[in-house]
Amino acid sequence: MKHIDIKEIFTNAEFIGKEATVCGWVRTARDSKNVGFLALNDGTTLNHLQIVIDKMSGIEVDVEATKLGASVKVIGTVVKNENNGTVEINAKEIVLLGKCPPDYPLQKKFQKLETLRENPHIRVRTNTFNAVFRVRSVMAAAIHRYFQDRGYVYVHTPLITGSDCEGAGEMFKVTTIGYSEDYKNAEEYYADDFFGKKAGLSVSGQLEGEVAAMAMGKIYTFGPSFRAEKSNTLRHVAEFWHVEPEIAFAELPDLIEIAEDMIKYIIRDYMEKCPDELKFFEERFEKGLTEKLLNVVNNDFAVVDYTDAIEILKKADVEFEFPVEWGCDLQSEHERYITEQVYNKPVFLINYPKEIKSFYMKQNADGKTVAATDLLVPGIGEIIGGSEREADLDKLLSAMKAKGMGTEEYSDYLDLRKYGTVPHSGFGLGFERVIMYCTGMANIRDVIFYPRTVGNIR
Ligand code: 4AD
């Protein structure tokens, strides 16, 4: 259907005075004796185009074309709207494309996000979700551009895997048959299954990412990861999008530099490409969002040792729900205190106790900590988890043993340390969490198209 995007009509002055065809959905309709107005949106911009219907002109309009949610094609002349300085269309013909009955769920102008979540297929039609998904798209492109322009190779790591990267037992099982009493044990059951062994949905592409980095030097993955953790929080989903660069010959300080540079790059790109969306989020969801993001791009992030963070938390004049001791896993309340109350900017926490981190992290000379880093941001907490990797085969094997892990499933991974091992590092960025940070959306369920959480799938 030949037509012009509404965004084009608004931004290209050449259309003024000319006839144009636009299509879209009716957002509001107003009527008076001689004139009617439709606010039309086609999803290409947050702004609605006003369609003016001069009833004296003899134009015939199907009443169904003026109902909220109806889809229409409008042919008319583009004219300047003298009141607000934008443009509108004086309709010559309005064609009804699709009716929209009164049970359409978006009857009220402002609806609660919780209510909208019940209709993921409809909520995308609101300005809020239009803005969220446009920002997601722009930021995904920025991530690809960042890595592509710097020579990283985009690797598609498998989603079905035979090894659990984080070793945390949070994997969804992939199976084509149910367990039955006929099997003598789990091994026999898995042997009978599709892959002949236990398989699951990948929690991270890192292990395969390391394989690729040992060949191509600098790689990244950007795809879904799956976690069967039953964390019903504002920042966990069972299926999230994961950006994972892996860099050969990079040590922890190099990794931190890359992560900070990438975050600043994608935020700058978002601010430049999505001014309308940013303004919308600022007005509707987070006062001070623009200033917050400007502070992020214009200032250095803090780098704080885990041991120092524990001291800060112990001295804090705050009653934490979870007590703080060296060796403890930091809870969200601790992370937020450090990043919001103490630094008020993004903080790389580094050098965590080895007991609370994954087997693959490089063991520091102190024998107690590993060269890991989490990037914590105000309001959200952790958005990045990464580390330098243990490149020494013996040390890696001893860490696996200490964590009670078998080595059989990890033979490829161990071979990387056998054949020309090198220092290397990588991190994982939770894409939804960075979108939350950049939009001010407080619940992760509102920045992903169809959120999957405990007890919720459609
Ligand atoms: O800290 P995580 O578990 O690290 C890894 O998976 C490493 N293998 C990454 C690497 O080094 N290549 O996860 C990385 C990030 C977290 O910081 C968080 O932003 C996000 O992934 N994340 C989740 N996001 C939404 N829902 C969940 N359930 C998430 N779990 C992790």
mmCIF file of N, CA and C in Angstrom, residues 256-334:
data_model
loop_
_atom_site.group_PDB
_atom_site.id
_atom_site.type_symbol
_atom_site.label_atom_id
_atom_site.label_comp_id
_atom_site.label_asym_id
_atom_site.label_seq_id
_atom_site.Cartn_x
_atom_site.Cartn_y
_atom_site.Cartn_z
ATOM 1 N N ILE A 256 37.773 -3.797 32.062
ATOM 2 C CA ILE A 256 37.019 -2.700 32.690
ATOM 3 C C ILE A 256 36.979 -1.491 31.750
ATOM 4 N N GLU A 257 38.107 -1.230 31.109
ATOM 5 C CA GLU A 257 38.173 -0.097 30.178
ATOM 6 C C GLU A 257 37.194 -0.300 29.016
ATOM 7 N N ILE A 258 37.160 -1.525 28.497
ATOM 8 C CA ILE A 258 36.266 -1.819 27.355
ATOM 9 C C ILE A 258 34.800 -1.698 27.787
ATOM 10 N N ALA A 259 34.481 -2.249 28.950
ATOM 11 C CA ALA A 259 33.082 -2.225 29.414
ATOM 12 C C ALA A 259 32.606 -0.779 29.602
ATOM 13 N N GLU A 260 33.455 0.039 30.208
ATOM 14 C CA GLU A 260 33.073 1.447 30.449
ATOM 15 C C GLU A 260 32.906 2.190 29.120
ATOM 16 N N ASP A 261 33.827 1.954 28.221
ATOM 17 C CA ASP A 261 33.778 2.621 26.919
ATOM 18 C C ASP A 261 32.510 2.208 26.154
ATOM 19 N N MET A 262 32.179 0.908 26.212
ATOM 20 C CA MET A 262 31.001 0.420 25.486
ATOM 21 C C MET A 262 29.716 1.016 26.067
ATOM 22 N N ILE A 263 29.613 1.018 27.389
ATOM 23 C CA ILE A 263 28.406 1.565 28.027
ATOM 24 C C ILE A 263 28.239 3.042 27.649
ATOM 25 N N LYS A 264 29.324 3.786 27.694
ATOM 26 C CA LYS A 264 29.234 5.220 27.360
ATOM 27 C C LYS A 264 28.845 5.395 25.890
ATOM 28 N N TYR A 265 29.407 4.563 25.037
ATOM 29 C CA TYR A 265 29.110 4.659 23.598
ATOM 30 C C TYR A 265 27.628 4.418 23.320
ATOM 31 N N ILE A 266 27.080 3.370 23.919
ATOM 32 C CA ILE A 266 25.686 3.041 23.579
ATOM 33 C C ILE A 266 24.722 4.067 24.200
ATOM 34 N N ILE A 267 25.086 4.619 25.343
ATOM 35 C CA ILE A 267 24.210 5.640 25.944
ATOM 36 C C ILE A 267 24.256 6.922 25.107
ATOM 37 N N ARG A 268 25.456 7.304 24.681
ATOM 38 C CA ARG A 268 25.584 8.506 23.841
ATOM 39 C C ARG A 268 24.769 8.348 22.558
ATOM 40 N N ASP A 269 24.852 7.176 21.971
ATOM 41 C CA ASP A 269 24.150 6.907 20.715
ATOM 42 C C ASP A 269 22.631 6.986 20.919
ATOM 43 N N TYR A 270 22.185 6.420 22.029
ATOM 44 C CA TYR A 270 20.747 6.465 22.371
ATOM 45 C C TYR A 270 20.288 7.914 22.545
ATOM 46 N N MET A 271 21.077 8.707 23.274
ATOM 47 C CA MET A 271 20.679 10.101 23.536
ATOM 48 C C MET A 271 20.609 10.898 22.234
ATOM 49 N N GLU A 272 21.499 10.560 21.320
ATOM 50 C CA GLU A 272 21.533 11.287 20.055
ATOM 51 C C GLU A 272 20.392 10.857 19.128
ATOM 52 N N LYS A 273 20.111 9.548 19.116
ATOM 53 C CA LYS A 273 19.139 9.032 18.135
ATOM 54 C C LYS A 273 17.697 9.039 18.631
ATOM 55 N N CYS A 274 17.488 9.099 19.939
ATOM 56 C CA CYS A 274 16.121 8.976 20.466
ATOM 57 C C CYS A 274 15.738 10.148 21.368
ATOM 58 N N PRO A 275 15.884 11.398 20.898
ATOM 59 C CA PRO A 275 15.569 12.523 21.794
ATOM 60 C C PRO A 275 14.107 12.534 22.249
ATOM 61 N N ASP A 276 13.186 12.159 21.346
ATOM 62 C CA ASP A 276 11.760 12.184 21.719
ATOM 63 C C ASP A 276 11.462 11.149 22.792
ATOM 64 N N GLU A 277 12.050 9.961 22.624
ATOM 65 C CA GLU A 277 11.812 8.882 23.593
ATOM 66 C C GLU A 277 12.412 9.268 24.951
ATOM 67 N N LEU A 278 13.617 9.832 24.913
ATOM 68 C CA LEU A 278 14.279 10.229 26.162
ATOM 69 C C LEU A 278 13.427 11.265 26.907
ATOM 70 N N LYS A 279 12.902 12.220 26.162
ATOM 71 C CA LYS A 279 12.059 13.262 26.759
ATOM 72 C C LYS A 279 10.805 12.624 27.367
ATOM 73 N N PHE A 280 10.245 11.686 26.634
ATOM 74 C CA PHE A 280 9.047 10.974 27.101
ATOM 75 C C PHE A 280 9.335 10.239 28.420
ATOM 76 N N PHE A 281 10.450 9.516 28.463
ATOM 77 C CA PHE A 281 10.789 8.773 29.688
ATOM 78 C C PHE A 281 11.068 9.734 30.851
ATOM 79 N N GLU A 282 11.718 10.830 30.526
ATOM 80 C CA GLU A 282 12.034 11.844 31.548
ATOM 81 C C GLU A 282 10.723 12.373 32.158
ATOM 82 N N GLU A 283 9.757 12.676 31.297
ATOM 83 C CA GLU A 283 8.490 13.252 31.778
ATOM 84 C C GLU A 283 7.627 12.237 32.512
ATOM 85 N N ARG A 284 7.627 11.011 31.997
ATOM 86 C CA ARG A 284 6.674 10.022 32.516
ATOM 87 C C ARG A 284 7.243 9.064 33.563
ATOM 88 N N PHE A 285 8.540 8.768 33.476
ATOM 89 C CA PHE A 285 9.051 7.686 34.327
ATOM 90 C C PHE A 285 10.212 8.042 35.248
ATOM 91 N N GLU A 286 11.105 8.916 34.841
ATOM 92 C CA GLU A 286 12.227 9.234 35.741
ATOM 93 C C GLU A 286 12.661 10.680 35.571
ATOM 94 N N LYS A 287 12.281 11.493 36.543
ATOM 95 C CA LYS A 287 12.740 12.894 36.531
ATOM 96 C C LYS A 287 14.255 12.894 36.672
ATOM 97 N N GLY A 288 14.941 13.686 35.860
ATOM 98 C CA GLY A 288 16.403 13.758 35.976
ATOM 99 C C GLY A 288 17.136 12.690 35.178
ATOM 100 N N LEU A 289 16.391 11.938 34.353
ATOM 101 C CA LEU A 289 17.016 10.849 33.574
ATOM 102 C C LEU A 289 18.118 11.382 32.652
ATOM 103 N N THR A 290 17.831 12.477 31.957
ATOM 104 C CA THR A 290 18.815 13.008 30.999
ATOM 105 C C THR A 290 20.092 13.406 31.726
ATOM 106 N N GLU A 291 19.914 14.077 32.853
ATOM 107 C CA GLU A 291 21.093 14.525 33.605
ATOM 108 C C GLU A 291 21.889 13.319 34.111
ATOM 109 N N LYS A 292 21.153 12.312 34.575
ATOM 110 C CA LYS A 292 21.819 11.089 35.057
ATOM 111 C C LYS A 292 22.679 10.484 33.948
ATOM 112 N N LEU A 293 22.106 10.392 32.749
ATOM 113 C CA LEU A 293 22.837 9.764 31.643
ATOM 114 C C LEU A 293 24.006 10.639 31.196
ATOM 115 N N LEU A 294 23.807 11.968 31.231
ATOM 116 C CA LEU A 294 24.917 12.860 30.876
ATOM 117 C C LEU A 294 26.070 12.690 31.861
ATOM 118 N N ASN A 295 25.726 12.528 33.134
ATOM 119 C CA ASN A 295 26.765 12.301 34.144
ATOM 120 C C ASN A 295 27.516 11.016 33.881
ATOM 121 N N VAL A 296 26.781 10.002 33.414
ATOM 122 C CA VAL A 296 27.431 8.712 33.136
ATOM 123 C C VAL A 296 28.431 8.864 31.990
ATOM 124 N N VAL A 297 27.999 9.523 30.917
ATOM 125 C CA VAL A 297 28.902 9.591 29.760
ATOM 126 C C VAL A 297 30.061 10.562 29.970
ATOM 127 N N ASN A 298 29.891 11.515 30.892
ATOM 128 C CA ASN A 298 30.938 12.543 31.044
ATOM 129 C C ASN A 298 31.881 12.313 32.217
ATOM 130 N N ASN A 299 31.670 11.265 32.992
ATOM 131 C CA ASN A 299 32.530 11.046 34.160
ATOM 132 C C ASN A 299 33.076 9.631 34.182
ATOM 133 N N ASP A 300 34.199 9.482 34.895
ATOM 134 C CA ASP A 300 34.776 8.138 35.042
ATOM 135 C C ASP A 300 33.927 7.314 35.991
ATOM 136 N N PHE A 301 33.833 6.016 35.715
ATOM 137 C CA PHE A 301 33.159 5.109 36.651
ATOM 138 C C PHE A 301 34.132 4.852 37.811
ATOM 139 N N ALA A 302 33.591 4.486 38.958
ATOM 140 C CA ALA A 302 34.471 4.151 40.090
ATOM 141 C C ALA A 302 34.905 2.690 39.978
ATOM 142 N N VAL A 303 36.094 2.390 40.498
ATOM 143 C CA VAL A 303 36.565 0.998 40.585
ATOM 144 C C VAL A 303 36.884 0.744 42.056
ATOM 145 N N VAL A 304 36.175 -0.203 42.655
ATOM 146 C CA VAL A 304 36.284 -0.413 44.098
ATOM 147 C C VAL A 304 36.531 -1.888 44.396
ATOM 148 N N ASP A 305 37.528 -2.139 45.229
ATOM 149 C CA ASP A 305 37.836 -3.518 45.606
ATOM 150 C C ASP A 305 36.735 -4.062 46.523
ATOM 151 N N TYR A 306 36.378 -5.308 46.309
ATOM 152 C CA TYR A 306 35.348 -5.946 47.152
ATOM 153 C C TYR A 306 35.674 -5.761 48.635
ATOM 154 N N THR A 307 36.954 -5.972 48.993
ATOM 155 C CA THR A 307 37.357 -5.878 50.405
ATOM 156 C C THR A 307 37.090 -4.473 50.949
ATOM 157 N N ASP A 308 37.359 -3.450 50.132
ATOM 158 C CA ASP A 308 37.074 -2.065 50.564
ATOM 159 C C ASP A 308 35.567 -1.836 50.666
ATOM 160 N N ALA A 309 34.829 -2.431 49.740
ATOM 161 C CA ALA A 309 33.363 -2.261 49.772
ATOM 162 C C ALA A 309 32.793 -2.850 51.065
ATOM 163 N N ILE A 310 33.352 -3.990 51.500
ATOM 164 C CA ILE A 310 32.873 -4.604 52.745
ATOM 165 C C ILE A 310 33.125 -3.658 53.923
ATOM 166 N N GLU A 311 34.290 -3.030 53.910
ATOM 167 C CA GLU A 311 34.605 -2.077 54.996
ATOM 168 C C GLU A 311 33.621 -0.910 54.988
ATOM 169 N N ILE A 312 33.329 -0.413 53.780
ATOM 170 C CA ILE A 312 32.381 0.718 53.652
ATOM 171 C C ILE A 312 31.016 0.297 54.207
ATOM 172 N N LEU A 313 30.596 -0.902 53.843
ATOM 173 C CA LEU A 313 29.265 -1.369 54.264
ATOM 174 C C LEU A 313 29.205 -1.596 55.767
ATOM 175 N N LYS A 314 30.317 -2.084 56.320
ATOM 176 C CA LYS A 314 30.337 -2.339 57.774
ATOM 177 C C LYS A 314 30.239 -1.035 58.555
ATOM 178 N N LYS A 315 30.838 0.001 57.992
ATOM 179 C CA LYS A 315 30.833 1.306 58.686
ATOM 180 C C LYS A 315 29.541 2.085 58.419
ATOM 181 N N ALA A 316 28.746 1.614 57.460
ATOM 182 C CA ALA A 316 27.558 2.385 57.053
ATOM 183 C C ALA A 316 26.560 2.498 58.203
ATOM 184 N N ASP A 317 25.952 3.668 58.266
ATOM 185 C CA ASP A 317 24.979 3.922 59.319
ATOM 186 C C ASP A 317 23.593 3.461 58.835
ATOM 187 N N VAL A 318 23.517 2.190 58.467
ATOM 188 C CA VAL A 318 22.278 1.658 57.886
ATOM 189 C C VAL A 318 22.047 0.270 58.457
ATOM 190 N N GLU A 319 20.780 -0.045 58.716
ATOM 191 C CA GLU A 319 20.432 -1.385 59.204
ATOM 192 C C GLU A 319 20.136 -2.261 57.984
ATOM 193 N N PHE A 320 21.122 -3.067 57.550
ATOM 194 C CA PHE A 320 20.876 -3.936 56.390
ATOM 195 C C PHE A 320 20.108 -5.185 56.819
ATOM 196 N N GLU A 321 19.264 -5.671 55.930
ATOM 197 C CA GLU A 321 18.518 -6.900 56.235
ATOM 198 C C GLU A 321 19.478 -8.096 56.308
ATOM 199 N N PHE A 322 20.468 -8.098 55.369
ATOM 200 C CA PHE A 322 21.456 -9.189 55.356
ATOM 201 C C PHE A 322 22.763 -8.663 55.935
ATOM 202 N N PRO A 323 23.292 -9.328 56.986
ATOM 203 C CA PRO A 323 24.528 -8.845 57.600
ATOM 204 C C PRO A 323 25.712 -8.938 56.629
ATOM 205 N N VAL A 324 26.694 -8.071 56.848
ATOM 206 C CA VAL A 324 27.837 -8.009 55.944
ATOM 207 C C VAL A 324 29.091 -8.546 56.622
ATOM 208 N N GLU A 325 29.752 -9.471 55.996
ATOM 209 C CA GLU A 325 31.028 -10.011 56.467
ATOM 210 C C GLU A 325 31.878 -10.276 55.247
ATOM 211 N N TRP A 326 33.208 -10.180 55.368
ATOM 212 C CA TRP A 326 34.052 -10.520 54.226
ATOM 213 C C TRP A 326 33.736 -11.957 53.816
ATOM 214 N N GLY A 327 33.485 -12.160 52.569
ATOM 215 C CA GLY A 327 33.174 -13.513 52.092
ATOM 216 C C GLY A 327 31.710 -13.641 51.694
ATOM 217 N N CYS A 328 30.885 -12.690 52.129
ATOM 218 C CA CYS A 328 29.456 -12.810 51.817
ATOM 219 C C CYS A 328 29.175 -12.343 50.382
ATOM 220 N N ASP A 329 28.138 -12.915 49.811
ATOM 221 C CA ASP A 329 27.686 -12.491 48.498
ATOM 222 C C ASP A 329 26.915 -11.188 48.710
ATOM 223 N N LEU A 330 27.221 -10.169 47.958
ATOM 224 C CA LEU A 330 26.530 -8.903 48.202
ATOM 225 C C LEU A 330 25.081 -8.984 47.734
ATOM 226 N N GLN A 331 24.190 -8.515 48.550
ATOM 227 C CA GLN A 331 22.770 -8.481 48.212
ATOM 228 C C GLN A 331 22.479 -7.165 47.502
ATOM 229 N N SER A 332 21.306 -7.138 46.908
ATOM 230 C CA SER A 332 20.906 -5.937 46.176
ATOM 231 C C SER A 332 20.986 -4.680 47.065
ATOM 232 N N GLU A 333 20.585 -4.806 48.343
ATOM 233 C CA GLU A 333 20.614 -3.637 49.242
ATOM 234 C C GLU A 333 22.052 -3.125 49.427
ATOM 235 N N HIS A 334 23.022 -4.049 49.436
ATOM 236 C CA HIS A 334 24.414 -3.630 49.601
ATOM 237 C C HIS A 334 24.928 -2.955 48.329
#
